[in-house]
Amino acid sequence: MTDTVASPIPDLLSRWPALRPEERVRQFRLLTRDLREELFWGLPSPDQAELLAAMPEHERRTYLRSLPPDDVADIVQSVPEEEREGLMALLDDVTRGEVRALLAYAEDEAGGLMNPRFVRLRPEMTVDEAIRYLRLQTRRTETIYYAYVLDADQKLLGVVSFRDLLAAPGDKRVEEVMERDVITATEETDQEEVARMFADHDLAALPVVDEQGRIVGIVTVDDIVDVVREEATEDIQKIGGMEALDLPYFETGFWELARKRAGWLAALFLGEMLTATAMAHYEEELAQAIVLALFIPLIISSGGNSGSQAATLIIRALALREARLRDWWRVARREVLSGLVLGSVLATIGFFRIVLWQMFGNVYGEHYLLVAATVALSLIGVVMFGTVCGSMLPFILRRLGFDPASASAPFVATLVDVTGLVIYFTIASLVLRGTLL
Amino acid sequence: MTDTVASPIPDLLSRWPALRPEERVRQFRLLTRDLREELFWGLPSPDQAELLAAMPEHERRTYLRSLPPDDVADIVQSVPEEEREGLMALLDDVTRGEVRALLAYAEDEAGGLMNPRFVRLRPEMTVDEAIRYLRLQTRRTETIYYAYVLDADQKLLGVVSFRDLLAAPGDKRVEEVMERDVITATEETDQEEVARMFADHDLAALPVVDEQGRIVGIVTVDDIVDVVREEATEDIQKIGGMEALDLPYFETGFWELARKRAGWLAALFLGEMLTATAMAHYEEELAQAIVLALFIPLIISSGGNSGSQAATLIIRALALREARLRDWWRVARREVLSGLVLGSVLATIGFFRIVLWQMFGNVYGEHYLLVAATVALSLIGVVMFGTVCGSMLPFILRRLGFDPASASAPFVATLVDVTGLVIYFTIASLVLRGTLL
């Protein structure tokens, strides 16, 4: 990352998440007034709140008031209940009203992302009038990629990008140059959906309208980049087999982190206990053919691995809308085949591995060929089961209204382990009956 | 997702990835001219290329020419070598030149994302002159969030957002209102880094400069939303234990998909084979105390699960720059403790589970308390090892210049399985010596 006029801020911003709180305040104090502002504006809301808390009252007011209402709302939401009113008190009445309105929305909905300040135009204005009018409005509006054309009762009639307004002949009327076919969100639209709309349409801003089609605010693309990363982080952490964190790794308290991990881990552990139960059923077979025990980890882990591959593949496809709920059957057919192919690959490797080892020193006894066959067949069965299980679980979770990303690699592995053992010992009892069993 | 003037496009765009190619062409033909354009402009480059291929020559030219050079370059890059010249031939000479220049850059670098058309201003212009001048320029430039102020030899002196230009008094000079402290990227800046710069600074556009500080183009935020999702998808697929895909799930050929999965799966399988080797060493102990075999899946999977939790946690923290390479020691200390806590939780559950089962029917023999102790102690050891292993692996990979995301859940699980067995049987031989062993 270069910088024509070398500024310390870009580098400082990227190092920020890794700095300890006291170090952050120290760094902030070292900066000139201008650089402080540049840094402050570049930080995510929780970090801004952290700095505000360390400021003297008068400074806190200045910095808080330098932010647009939607950013203020994010900060207020990121501080403990009891500190919120104190922050609100620092705002001017107009902004306080706007912030209160924004706080009414869930943080992860369009309403929670939107900015109530945007550029309004009337349809009958000429382009020249519009541009002159915009030059007055811009002082109190955040963005100006688009101007929104409203009728007398705030209903959204159309949108005109600044670019088109400038490109149009000055004497045309706004309604002649505006785009009437406007893509909008409602206050309740989920932020993941909002992000998808931005990506699908390469939008710079998206108007939010109420039931009556009245515009209540706009969401701008710079907020969306953060949303997309946030959502991806949540998915990745769930796939890793834990609750998603609300804060960065180092900012999450030790016990908070332990709790979020222990929950899933214990749940998986309880599920995994079934393997011990299953194994108990096969204790006899094991006693007779101890050699079977040697391949248990190999076989169940192969099922788990192929399962977690399939699961993550489908989780992401669902998240990006590449696959829909109704595609489950198409996926199932495809994954059965994949499972067969992948299973056969591992089976082949496994079979020859056993035969090879047998050549150097009699490890697996006289019936080593039957053992090899048992392992190979089990691998095909287990991998097929793992692949189908892993690819279907996200669909089932989505269907039941849960987040598909909860179909974590460990979750799938646990599911597959128990079944893997059953498959293994069933095949063993068939192949080895009369010889080892 | 609502739409004030109902348009079929938003819905069609979100369904697009799940449609079969022939179905896509059919849908496209059904649309009116305007809607076709709206759809076409909203699609990602590979889908645009697909539609172009299905069009008659004259139509193909019109649609291709309706796109800015950076989008054309993406399309050209997404078609097979032999078709590229054919597409280039459809462009006007100016654009063809610009596209050729863009094709020289790697697709995942700033140079490959940038648009060579942007708004230029001279420092000595007045604000009024600048606005009048912009109204002429906009016709051939893509975006107009910012205007870039250049000296005679194209060196970047400063940037002025359209908003500030409009807010400024008309008689001021551009150099008086422009921001001199410009954040820029070079042509080689990696797209992941570019995305981070957009997120850190809430940018709408980012100028790309060469070694001499001459501006060569701009990257706009609407391209970045796609980049962020792309990068997240790659990471998620790697975490799932497979090579990242270049295309959506359904568009990736069956054998291509199988190959990308089989590679990792086979590699993991070869690693997992060590478990069979390890187990062979303990065959005697197993024969003497078959009860030990019952808990093998439970123990190794607990190690794998805690390991994949830690790995995904750190992978994401590294990707978001929340943790840096030099933080490895801080992380290690923290994860050793986490491992101890998490291990103890599982150990407690495991211990009482065994004691409980023993009460209902003598499942684990007279020495069940020793067995329970063995399992409990092993769980603590295995989970600690898994957690440390999983959290350090991403650092090691990053240090060696690999992508930390390759520290997939299955990869970590495999690493931990072998060691888990060793830990288990070592503890067993210590605790059970003289009784079962």
CSV table of C-alpha atoms in Angstrom, one decimal, chain B residues 86-392:
chain,number,residue,atom,x,y,z
B,86,GLY,CA,-12.9,-12.3,-32.1
B,87,LEU,CA,-14.3,-10.2,-29.2
B,88,MET,CA,-11.6,-7.6,-29.4
B,89,ALA,CA,-12.4,-7.1,-33.1
B,90,LEU,CA,-15.9,-5.9,-32.1
B,91,LEU,CA,-14.5,-2.9,-30.1
B,92,ASP,CA,-13.7,0.6,-31.4
B,93,ASP,CA,-10.0,1.3,-31.6
B,94,VAL,CA,-9.7,3.5,-28.5
B,95,THR,CA,-11.4,0.9,-26.3
B,96,ARG,CA,-9.5,-2.0,-27.8
B,97,GLY,CA,-6.3,-0.2,-26.9
B,98,GLU,CA,-7.5,0.3,-23.3
B,99,VAL,CA,-8.6,-3.3,-23.0
B,100,ARG,CA,-5.2,-4.6,-24.3
B,101,ALA,CA,-3.5,-2.5,-21.7
B,102,LEU,CA,-5.7,-3.9,-18.9
B,103,LEU,CA,-5.2,-7.5,-20.1
B,104,ALA,CA,-1.5,-7.1,-19.3
B,105,TYR,CA,-2.4,-7.0,-15.6
B,106,ALA,CA,-3.1,-10.1,-13.4
B,107,GLU,CA,-6.8,-10.4,-12.8
B,108,ASP,CA,-6.4,-10.4,-9.0
B,109,GLU,CA,-4.3,-7.2,-8.8
B,110,ALA,CA,-5.4,-3.6,-8.7
B,111,GLY,CA,-4.3,-3.2,-12.3
B,112,GLY,CA,-6.7,-5.9,-13.4
B,113,LEU,CA,-9.6,-4.3,-11.5
B,114,MET,CA,-9.1,-0.7,-12.6
B,115,ASN,CA,-10.9,1.4,-15.2
B,116,PRO,CA,-8.6,3.7,-17.3
B,117,ARG,CA,-11.4,6.2,-17.7
B,118,PHE,CA,-11.8,8.7,-14.9
B,119,VAL,CA,-12.5,12.4,-14.4
B,120,ARG,CA,-9.4,14.7,-14.7
B,121,LEU,CA,-9.1,18.3,-13.4
B,122,ARG,CA,-6.3,20.8,-13.5
B,123,PRO,CA,-5.4,22.5,-10.2
B,124,GLU,CA,-5.7,26.1,-11.4
B,125,MET,CA,-9.3,25.7,-12.6
B,126,THR,CA,-12.0,27.4,-10.5
B,127,VAL,CA,-14.8,25.3,-8.9
B,128,ASP,CA,-17.3,26.7,-11.4
B,129,GLU,CA,-15.1,25.9,-14.4
B,130,ALA,CA,-14.5,22.5,-12.9
B,131,ILE,CA,-18.2,21.7,-12.6
B,132,ARG,CA,-18.9,22.9,-16.2
B,133,TYR,CA,-15.9,20.9,-17.4
B,134,LEU,CA,-17.1,17.8,-15.6
B,135,ARG,CA,-20.5,18.1,-17.3
B,136,LEU,CA,-18.7,17.6,-20.6
B,137,GLN,CA,-16.3,14.8,-19.4
B,138,THR,CA,-19.0,12.6,-17.7
B,139,ARG,CA,-20.3,11.4,-21.1
B,140,ARG,CA,-17.2,9.2,-21.5
B,141,THR,CA,-16.3,8.3,-17.9
B,142,GLU,CA,-17.8,5.6,-15.8
B,143,THR,CA,-18.0,7.1,-12.3
B,144,ILE,CA,-17.9,10.5,-10.9
B,145,TYR,CA,-17.7,10.1,-7.1
B,146,TYR,CA,-14.3,11.8,-7.3
B,147,ALA,CA,-12.4,14.0,-9.7
B,148,TYR,CA,-8.6,13.6,-9.9
B,149,VAL,CA,-6.4,16.6,-10.1
B,150,LEU,CA,-3.3,16.1,-12.3
B,151,ASP,CA,-0.4,18.2,-13.3
B,152,ALA,CA,0.8,18.5,-16.9
B,153,ASP,CA,2.6,15.1,-16.9
B,154,GLN,CA,-0.4,13.2,-15.4
B,155,LYS,CA,1.1,13.1,-11.8
B,156,LEU,CA,-1.6,12.9,-9.2
B,157,LEU,CA,-1.7,16.1,-7.1
B,158,GLY,CA,-4.9,15.6,-5.3
B,159,VAL,CA,-8.5,14.4,-5.3
B,160,VAL,CA,-11.8,16.2,-4.8
B,161,SER,CA,-15.0,14.4,-4.2
B,162,PHE,CA,-17.9,15.6,-6.2
B,163,ARG,CA,-19.7,16.4,-3.0
B,164,ASP,CA,-16.9,18.8,-1.8
B,165,LEU,CA,-16.7,20.4,-5.3
B,166,LEU,CA,-20.4,21.1,-5.1
B,167,ALA,CA,-20.3,22.3,-1.6
B,168,ALA,CA,-17.4,24.7,-2.3
B,169,PRO,CA,-17.9,28.4,-3.3
B,170,GLY,CA,-17.7,28.6,-7.1
B,171,ASP,CA,-14.8,31.1,-7.3
B,172,LYS,CA,-12.3,29.0,-5.2
B,173,ARG,CA,-9.6,27.2,-7.1
B,174,VAL,CA,-9.6,23.4,-7.4
B,175,GLU,CA,-6.2,23.1,-5.6
B,176,GLU,CA,-7.7,25.0,-2.7
B,177,VAL,CA,-10.6,22.5,-2.1
B,178,MET,CA,-8.8,19.3,-3.2
B,179,GLU,CA,-7.6,16.7,-0.7
B,180,ARG,CA,-3.8,16.4,-1.2
B,181,ASP,CA,-3.3,13.4,1.1
B,182,VAL,CA,-4.5,10.7,-1.4
B,183,ILE,CA,-4.7,7.0,-0.7
B,184,THR,CA,-3.5,5.1,-3.7
B,185,ALA,CA,-2.7,1.6,-4.9
B,186,THR,CA,0.0,0.4,-7.4
B,187,GLU,CA,-0.8,-1.7,-10.4
B,188,GLU,CA,0.5,-4.8,-8.5
B,189,THR,CA,-1.4,-4.3,-5.2
B,190,ASP,CA,-3.2,-7.6,-4.5
B,191,GLN,CA,-7.0,-7.4,-4.7
B,192,GLU,CA,-7.4,-8.6,-1.2
B,193,GLU,CA,-5.3,-5.7,0.0
B,194,VAL,CA,-7.3,-3.3,-2.3
B,195,ALA,CA,-10.5,-4.6,-0.7
B,196,ARG,CA,-9.0,-3.9,2.8
B,197,MET,CA,-8.1,-0.3,1.8
B,198,PHE,CA,-11.7,0.3,0.7
B,199,ALA,CA,-13.1,-1.1,4.0
B,200,ASP,CA,-10.5,0.7,6.1
B,201,HIS,CA,-11.2,4.1,4.5
B,202,ASP,CA,-14.8,3.8,3.3
B,203,LEU,CA,-13.6,4.7,-0.1
B,204,ALA,CA,-15.9,5.0,-3.2
B,205,ALA,CA,-13.0,4.8,-5.6
B,206,LEU,CA,-9.2,4.3,-5.4
B,207,PRO,CA,-6.7,5.7,-7.9
B,208,VAL,CA,-4.0,3.4,-9.2
B,209,VAL,CA,-0.6,5.0,-9.8
B,210,ASP,CA,2.7,3.8,-11.4
B,211,GLU,CA,6.2,4.2,-10.0
B,212,GLN,CA,6.4,7.8,-11.1
B,213,GLY,CA,3.1,8.7,-9.3
B,214,ARG,CA,1.3,9.0,-12.6
B,215,ILE,CA,-2.3,7.9,-12.4
B,216,VAL,CA,-3.1,5.0,-14.7
B,217,GLY,CA,-6.7,4.3,-13.7
B,218,ILE,CA,-9.2,4.0,-10.8
B,219,VAL,CA,-10.8,1.0,-9.0
B,220,THR,CA,-14.5,1.7,-8.0
B,221,VAL,CA,-16.2,0.2,-5.0
B,222,ASP,CA,-18.9,-1.7,-6.9
B,223,ASP,CA,-16.1,-4.0,-8.2
B,224,ILE,CA,-14.8,-4.5,-4.6
B,225,VAL,CA,-18.0,-6.0,-3.2
B,226,ASP,CA,-17.5,-8.9,-5.7
B,227,VAL,CA,-13.9,-9.2,-4.7
B,228,VAL,CA,-14.6,-9.5,-1.0
B,229,ARG,CA,-17.2,-12.3,-1.6
B,230,GLU,CA,-14.8,-14.0,-4.0
B,231,GLU,CA,-11.9,-14.0,-1.5
B,232,ALA,CA,-14.3,-15.3,1.3
B,233,THR,CA,-15.5,-18.1,-0.9
B,234,GLU,CA,-11.9,-19.2,-1.6
B,235,ASP,CA,-11.1,-19.2,2.1
B,236,ILE,CA,-14.3,-21.1,3.0
B,237,GLN,CA,-13.6,-23.8,0.4
B,238,LYS,CA,-10.0,-24.2,1.5
B,239,ILE,CA,-11.2,-24.5,5.1
B,240,GLY,CA,-13.6,-27.2,4.0
B,241,GLY,CA,-10.5,-29.1,2.9
B,242,MET,CA,-10.4,-28.7,-0.9
B,243,GLU,CA,-8.9,-26.6,-3.7
B,244,ALA,CA,-10.9,-23.3,-4.3
B,245,LEU,CA,-13.2,-23.5,-7.3
B,246,ASP,CA,-13.0,-20.9,-10.1
B,247,LEU,CA,-16.7,-21.2,-11.0
B,248,PRO,CA,-20.0,-21.7,-9.1
B,249,TYR,CA,-20.9,-25.2,-7.9
B,250,PHE,CA,-23.2,-26.1,-10.7
B,251,GLU,CA,-21.0,-24.5,-13.4
B,252,THR,CA,-18.0,-26.5,-12.3
B,253,GLY,CA,-17.7,-29.7,-14.3
B,254,PHE,CA,-18.3,-33.0,-12.5
B,255,TRP,CA,-14.7,-34.3,-13.1
B,256,GLU,CA,-13.1,-30.9,-12.4
B,257,LEU,CA,-14.9,-30.9,-9.1
B,258,ALA,CA,-14.0,-34.5,-8.3
B,259,ARG,CA,-10.3,-33.7,-9.1
B,260,LYS,CA,-10.2,-30.7,-6.8
B,261,ARG,CA,-11.7,-32.7,-4.0
B,262,ALA,CA,-9.8,-36.0,-4.6
B,263,GLY,CA,-6.4,-34.2,-4.4
B,264,TRP,CA,-6.8,-33.0,-0.8
B,265,LEU,CA,-8.8,-36.1,0.2
B,266,ALA,CA,-6.1,-38.5,-1.0
B,267,ALA,CA,-3.4,-36.4,0.6
B,268,LEU,CA,-5.3,-36.4,3.9
B,269,PHE,CA,-5.9,-40.2,3.5
B,270,LEU,CA,-2.2,-40.8,3.2
B,271,GLY,CA,-1.6,-38.8,6.3
B,272,GLU,CA,-4.4,-40.6,8.1
B,273,MET,CA,-2.7,-43.9,7.2
B,274,LEU,CA,-0.2,-43.2,9.9
B,275,THR,CA,-3.0,-43.9,12.4
B,276,ALA,CA,-3.1,-47.5,11.2
B,277,THR,CA,0.7,-47.7,11.6
B,278,ALA,CA,0.4,-46.1,15.1
B,279,MET,CA,-2.4,-48.5,16.1
B,280,ALA,CA,-0.3,-51.5,14.9
B,281,HIS,CA,2.3,-50.6,17.6
B,282,TYR,CA,-0.4,-50.8,20.3
B,283,GLU,CA,-2.0,-54.0,19.0
B,284,GLU,CA,-0.8,-55.9,22.1
B,285,GLU,CA,-2.2,-53.4,24.5
B,286,LEU,CA,-5.5,-53.5,22.5
B,287,ALA,CA,-5.6,-57.3,22.7
B,288,GLN,CA,-5.1,-57.1,26.5
B,289,ALA,CA,-7.6,-54.3,27.1
B,290,ILE,CA,-10.1,-54.3,24.2
B,291,VAL,CA,-12.1,-51.7,26.2
B,292,LEU,CA,-9.5,-49.1,25.1
B,293,ALA,CA,-10.6,-49.5,21.5
B,294,LEU,CA,-14.1,-48.3,22.4
B,295,PHE,CA,-13.0,-44.7,23.1
B,296,ILE,CA,-10.6,-44.3,20.2
B,297,PRO,CA,-13.1,-42.5,17.9
B,298,LEU,CA,-14.3,-40.3,20.8
B,299,ILE,CA,-10.8,-39.2,21.7
B,300,ILE,CA,-9.3,-38.5,18.3
B,301,SER,CA,-12.4,-36.7,17.1
B,302,SER,CA,-12.4,-34.4,20.1
B,303,GLY,CA,-8.9,-33.4,19.2
B,304,GLY,CA,-9.9,-32.8,15.6
B,305,ASN,CA,-12.9,-30.7,16.5
B,306,SER,CA,-11.1,-28.4,19.0
B,307,GLY,CA,-8.2,-28.2,16.4
B,308,SER,CA,-10.5,-27.1,13.6
B,309,GLN,CA,-12.2,-24.5,15.8
B,310,ALA,CA,-8.9,-23.0,16.7
B,311,ALA,CA,-7.7,-23.1,13.1
B,312,THR,CA,-10.7,-21.4,11.5
B,313,LEU,CA,-10.6,-18.8,14.3
B,314,ILE,CA,-7.0,-17.8,13.5
B,315,ILE,CA,-7.4,-18.1,9.8
B,316,ARG,CA,-10.1,-15.5,9.8
B,317,ALA,CA,-8.2,-13.3,12.3
B,318,LEU,CA,-5.2,-13.3,10.0
B,319,ALA,CA,-7.3,-12.6,6.9
B,320,LEU,CA,-8.9,-9.6,8.6
B,321,ARG,CA,-5.6,-8.4,10.0
B,322,GLU,CA,-6.9,-8.8,13.5
B,323,ALA,CA,-3.8,-10.9,14.2
B,324,ARG,CA,-0.4,-10.5,12.6
B,325,LEU,CA,2.4,-13.0,12.2
B,326,ARG,CA,4.2,-11.5,15.2
B,327,ASP,CA,1.2,-12.2,17.4
B,328,TRP,CA,1.8,-15.9,17.2
B,329,TRP,CA,3.2,-16.1,20.8
B,330,ARG,CA,0.3,-14.1,22.2
B,331,VAL,CA,-2.1,-16.6,20.5
B,332,ALA,CA,-0.1,-19.6,21.6
B,333,ARG,CA,-0.3,-18.6,25.3
B,334,ARG,CA,-4.0,-17.9,25.0
B,335,GLU,CA,-4.8,-21.2,23.1
B,336,VAL,CA,-2.8,-23.4,25.6
B,337,LEU,CA,-5.1,-22.1,28.3
B,338,SER,CA,-8.2,-22.4,26.1
B,339,GLY,CA,-7.2,-26.0,25.4
B,340,LEU,CA,-6.8,-26.7,29.1
B,341,VAL,CA,-10.2,-25.3,29.9
B,342,LEU,CA,-12.0,-27.0,26.9
B,343,GLY,CA,-10.2,-30.3,27.6
B,344,SER,CA,-11.2,-30.3,31.2
B,345,VAL,CA,-14.9,-29.7,30.2
B,346,LEU,CA,-14.9,-32.7,27.9
B,347,ALA,CA,-12.9,-34.7,30.4
B,348,THR,CA,-15.5,-34.2,33.1
B,349,ILE,CA,-18.4,-35.1,30.8
B,350,GLY,CA,-16.4,-38.2,29.6
B,351,PHE,CA,-15.5,-39.4,33.1
B,352,PHE,CA,-19.1,-39.3,34.4
B,353,ARG,CA,-20.4,-40.8,31.3
B,354,ILE,CA,-18.3,-43.9,31.8
B,355,VAL,CA,-19.1,-44.1,35.5
B,356,LEU,CA,-22.8,-43.7,34.7
B,357,TRP,CA,-22.8,-46.4,32.0
B,358,GLN,CA,-21.0,-48.7,34.4
B,359,MET,CA,-23.8,-48.4,36.9
B,360,PHE,CA,-26.3,-49.8,34.3
B,361,GLY,CA,-24.7,-53.1,33.5
B,362,ASN,CA,-21.0,-53.8,33.9
B,363,VAL,CA,-19.7,-52.5,30.5
B,364,TYR,CA,-16.2,-51.6,31.3
B,365,GLY,CA,-15.1,-54.2,33.8
B,366,GLU,CA,-13.9,-53.9,37.4
B,367,HIS,CA,-11.2,-51.3,36.6
B,368,TYR,CA,-13.8,-48.9,35.1
B,369,LEU,CA,-12.5,-46.1,37.3
B,370,LEU,CA,-9.0,-46.4,35.9
B,371,VAL,CA,-10.5,-46.6,32.4
B,372,ALA,CA,-12.5,-43.4,33.1
B,373,ALA,CA,-9.4,-41.7,34.4
B,374,THR,CA,-7.4,-42.7,31.3
B,375,VAL,CA,-10.1,-41.3,29.0
B,376,ALA,CA,-10.4,-38.1,31.0
B,377,LEU,CA,-6.6,-37.4,31.1
B,378,SER,CA,-6.3,-38.3,27.4
B,379,LEU,CA,-9.1,-35.9,26.5
B,380,ILE,CA,-7.3,-33.0,28.3
B,381,GLY,CA,-4.0,-33.9,26.5
B,382,VAL,CA,-5.6,-34.4,23.1
B,383,VAL,CA,-7.8,-31.2,23.2
B,384,MET,CA,-4.8,-29.1,24.3
B,385,PHE,CA,-2.7,-30.5,21.6
B,386,GLY,CA,-5.5,-30.0,19.0
B,387,THR,CA,-6.1,-26.4,20.0
B,388,VAL,CA,-2.4,-25.4,20.0
B,389,CYS,CA,-1.8,-27.3,16.7
B,390,GLY,CA,-4.8,-25.8,15.1
B,391,SER,CA,-4.0,-22.2,16.1
B,392,MET,CA,-0.3,-22.4,15.2
